[in-house]
Amino acid sequence: MNKTIKIILLIVFTGIIGIGFYAYTSFNGVPWKKAQVAKELERYIEDQYNTDVEVVDKFYNFKFDHYGAEFKGTHDETEFIFRAEKTFRGINDYYIEGLWEWQLREVAEPIVHDYIERLSIDDYSFLYLGGIAKDLNIQPDDIPHYTEVDSQLDLIIHLDYVWDEQNKENGLDGAYSFIKELKNNGVESVNLMIVSQWREEGHTYTLKVKPGELKNIQTRSDVENYLFLQ
């Protein structure tokens, strides 16, 4: 193999590696940058909230081109996972929102598990609205319990069947019992959604109860006021 061919092969090989590296980093970010940003976020959060946190994962959001990390934190003996990210506008941390989510989760998740078979639950999720703590002007040294503010937390339950007119009555029985159990355990400040499977033909029902309105459900028939056809 002559020298010219070797040079051409080297250039081609180098180009392939370069293209592969670019494609990888475009979707996954640069490893050293992930570590650098995670460390920066860790220092920021520990200074901001006067606490120790632990990095449990690092990520790169290729859609918005920014880096971030997931952390484990502790607040008043509650261990929780939260996210923080560094964007071109600065640092966004969801320490408070993550804490609120886990305060809700600690009480509500065992109840959800108890109703998996009775409600035919396929999946569920606890969600928070990123930035709501900032909007509410919550201070790092004075974080209230999620029930004391308009924390805008969601509990979304997905059923494994189509909730239609024929099986609505059984669904209402289970939903009413589930809501009573939540209320008996102090869970009211939550946006509750129970969503059935979608179908192309005909209507299905979705139960939507906004934060603070669970207290209005006193009887089984009250649940029907929060049913929506879709």
Coordinates of C-alpha atoms in Angstrom, one line a residue:
M1 CA 0.0 0.0 0.0
N2 CA 1.6 3.2 -1.1
K3 CA 1.9 6.4 1.0
T4 CA -0.9 8.3 -0.9
I5 CA -3.5 5.5 -0.2
K6 CA -2.5 5.4 3.4
I7 CA -3.0 9.2 3.7
I8 CA -6.4 8.9 2.0
L9 CA -7.5 6.1 4.3
L10 CA -6.3 8.0 7.3
I11 CA -8.3 11.1 6.3
V12 CA -11.4 9.0 5.6
F13 CA -11.1 7.2 9.0
T14 CA -10.6 10.4 10.8
G15 CA -13.6 11.9 9.1
I16 CA -15.8 8.9 10.1
I17 CA -14.7 9.2 13.7
G18 CA -15.3 13.0 13.6
I19 CA -18.8 12.5 12.2
G20 CA -19.6 9.8 14.7
F21 CA -18.4 11.9 17.6
Y22 CA -20.4 14.9 16.4
A23 CA -23.5 12.8 16.0
Y24 CA -23.1 11.3 19.5
T25 CA -22.4 14.6 21.2
S26 CA -25.3 16.3 19.4
F27 CA -27.8 13.9 21.2
N28 CA -25.9 13.0 24.3
G29 CA -23.7 16.1 25.0
V30 CA -20.0 16.2 25.9
P31 CA -19.1 13.9 28.9
W32 CA -16.7 16.4 30.5
K33 CA -19.3 19.2 30.1
K34 CA -21.9 17.0 31.9
A35 CA -19.6 16.5 34.8
Q36 CA -18.6 20.2 34.9
V37 CA -22.2 21.5 34.9
A38 CA -23.3 18.9 37.5
K39 CA -20.5 20.1 39.8
E40 CA -21.5 23.7 39.3
L41 CA -25.1 22.9 40.0
E42 CA -24.2 21.0 43.1
R43 CA -22.3 23.9 44.5
Y44 CA -25.1 26.3 43.6
I45 CA -27.8 24.3 45.3
E46 CA -25.8 23.6 48.4
D47 CA -25.1 27.3 48.8
Q48 CA -28.7 28.3 48.0
Y49 CA -30.4 25.9 50.4
N50 CA -27.6 25.4 53.0
T51 CA -27.7 21.6 52.6
D52 CA -25.8 18.7 51.1
V53 CA -27.0 17.1 48.0
E54 CA -25.8 14.1 45.9
V55 CA -25.6 13.8 42.2
V56 CA -27.5 10.7 41.0
D57 CA -27.6 11.3 37.3
K58 CA -26.4 13.8 34.6
F59 CA -28.2 14.7 31.4
Y60 CA -28.0 16.7 28.2
N61 CA -31.2 18.1 26.7
F62 CA -30.4 18.1 22.9
K63 CA -33.7 19.8 22.1
F64 CA -32.9 22.9 24.1
D65 CA -29.1 22.5 24.1
H66 CA -28.5 22.6 27.9
Y67 CA -27.0 20.4 30.6
G68 CA -28.4 19.4 33.9
A69 CA -28.4 16.8 36.7
E70 CA -30.7 14.9 39.1
F71 CA -29.9 15.1 42.8
K72 CA -30.8 13.4 46.0
G73 CA -31.6 15.9 48.7
T74 CA -32.9 15.8 52.3
H75 CA -35.3 18.3 53.9
D76 CA -36.8 17.8 57.4
E77 CA -36.0 14.0 57.1
T78 CA -37.7 13.8 53.7
E79 CA -35.4 12.3 51.1
F80 CA -36.3 13.3 47.6
I81 CA -35.1 13.5 44.0
F82 CA -35.1 16.7 42.1
R83 CA -33.6 18.2 38.9
A84 CA -31.6 21.3 38.1
E85 CA -30.3 22.6 34.8
K86 CA -28.1 25.3 33.3
T87 CA -29.5 27.1 30.3
F88 CA -28.4 30.1 28.4
R89 CA -30.5 32.2 30.8
G90 CA -28.9 30.9 33.9
I91 CA -29.6 28.1 36.5
N92 CA -33.0 26.6 37.0
D93 CA -33.4 24.4 40.1
Y94 CA -36.5 22.5 41.2
Y95 CA -35.4 21.7 44.7
I96 CA -38.6 23.1 46.2
E97 CA -40.9 21.6 43.6
G98 CA -39.2 18.3 43.9
L99 CA -39.6 18.4 47.7
W100 CA -43.3 19.2 47.4
E101 CA -43.8 16.3 44.9
W102 CA -42.2 13.9 47.4
Q103 CA -44.3 15.2 50.3
L104 CA -47.4 14.3 48.3
R105 CA -45.9 11.1 47.0
E106 CA -45.1 9.8 50.6
V107 CA -48.8 9.9 51.5
A108 CA -50.6 9.3 48.2
E109 CA -48.4 6.6 46.5
P110 CA -49.3 3.8 49.1
I111 CA -53.0 4.6 48.5
V112 CA -52.5 4.4 44.7
H113 CA -50.9 1.0 45.1
D114 CA -53.8 -0.2 47.2
Y115 CA -56.2 0.8 44.4
I116 CA -54.2 -0.6 41.4
E117 CA -56.5 -3.6 41.0
R118 CA -59.7 -2.0 42.1
L119 CA -59.4 1.0 39.7
S120 CA -57.6 -1.1 37.0
I121 CA -54.6 1.3 37.1
D122 CA -52.2 0.9 34.2
D123 CA -49.8 3.7 35.2
Y124 CA -49.6 6.8 37.3
S125 CA -47.4 9.8 37.8
F126 CA -46.7 12.7 40.2
L127 CA -45.9 15.9 38.4
Y128 CA -44.9 19.4 39.4
L129 CA -44.9 22.7 37.6
G130 CA -41.3 23.8 37.2
G131 CA -40.9 27.4 38.4
I132 CA -44.0 27.6 40.5
A133 CA -41.9 28.1 43.7
K134 CA -40.3 31.2 42.1
D135 CA -43.7 32.5 41.0
L136 CA -45.0 32.0 44.6
N137 CA -41.8 33.8 45.9
I138 CA -40.9 30.9 48.2
Q139 CA -37.6 31.6 50.0
P140 CA -34.9 28.9 50.4
D141 CA -34.8 29.3 54.2
D142 CA -38.5 29.2 54.7
I143 CA -40.1 26.4 52.6
P144 CA -43.7 25.7 53.5
H145 CA -45.3 22.2 53.2
Y146 CA -47.0 21.7 49.8
T147 CA -50.4 21.8 51.4
E148 CA -49.8 25.4 52.7
V149 CA -49.5 27.0 49.3
D150 CA -50.8 26.7 45.7
S151 CA -48.2 24.2 44.8
Q152 CA -49.9 23.0 41.6
L153 CA -49.1 19.4 42.0
D154 CA -50.6 16.7 39.7
L155 CA -51.5 13.1 40.4
I156 CA -52.4 11.5 37.0
I157 CA -53.7 8.0 36.9
H158 CA -54.1 6.1 33.6
L159 CA -56.6 3.2 33.5
D160 CA -56.1 0.1 31.5
Y161 CA -59.6 0.1 30.0
V162 CA -62.0 2.4 28.1
W163 CA -64.1 4.2 30.7
D164 CA -67.4 4.6 28.8
E165 CA -71.1 4.8 29.5
Q166 CA -71.4 1.0 30.1
N167 CA -68.8 0.7 32.8
K168 CA -69.1 4.2 34.2
E169 CA -70.9 3.1 37.4
N170 CA -68.1 0.8 38.5
G171 CA -65.6 3.4 37.7
L172 CA -67.4 6.0 39.8
D173 CA -67.6 3.6 42.8
G174 CA -63.9 3.1 42.7
A175 CA -63.0 6.8 42.1
Y176 CA -65.2 7.9 45.0
S177 CA -63.6 5.4 47.4
F178 CA -60.2 6.4 46.2
I179 CA -60.9 10.1 46.7
K180 CA -62.2 9.4 50.2
E181 CA -59.0 7.6 51.1
L182 CA -56.9 10.5 49.8
K183 CA -58.9 13.0 51.9
N184 CA -58.8 10.8 55.0
N185 CA -55.0 11.0 54.7
G186 CA -54.9 14.8 54.3
V187 CA -54.4 14.8 50.5
E188 CA -56.5 17.7 49.0
S189 CA -54.1 20.1 47.5
V190 CA -53.6 18.2 44.3
N191 CA -54.8 18.3 40.7
L192 CA -56.3 14.8 40.3
M193 CA -56.8 13.3 36.9
I194 CA -58.1 9.8 36.2
V195 CA -57.7 9.1 32.5
S196 CA -59.1 6.1 30.6
Q197 CA -57.7 4.5 27.5
W198 CA -58.4 6.3 24.3
R199 CA -60.5 4.9 21.5
E200 CA -61.1 6.2 18.0
E201 CA -64.8 5.8 17.9
G202 CA -67.2 6.8 20.7
H203 CA -66.5 8.8 23.9
T204 CA -64.5 8.0 26.9
Y205 CA -64.6 9.7 30.3
T206 CA -61.9 11.6 32.2
L207 CA -62.1 12.7 35.8
K208 CA -60.6 16.1 36.5
V209 CA -60.5 17.6 40.0
K210 CA -58.6 20.9 40.4
P211 CA -56.4 21.6 43.5
G212 CA -58.6 22.4 46.5
E213 CA -61.8 21.0 45.1
L214 CA -61.5 17.5 46.5
K215 CA -63.1 18.8 49.6
N216 CA -66.3 19.5 47.5
I217 CA -66.7 15.7 46.9
Q218 CA -68.8 14.5 49.8
T219 CA -70.9 11.9 48.0
R220 CA -70.5 9.5 45.2
S221 CA -72.8 11.6 43.0
D222 CA -70.5 14.6 43.5
V223 CA -67.8 12.7 41.5
E224 CA -70.0 12.9 38.4
N225 CA -69.6 16.7 38.4
Y226 CA -66.0 16.3 37.6
L227 CA -66.4 13.8 34.7
F228 CA -65.7 15.0 31.2
L229 CA -66.3 13.3 27.9
Q230 CA -63.5 13.2 25.4

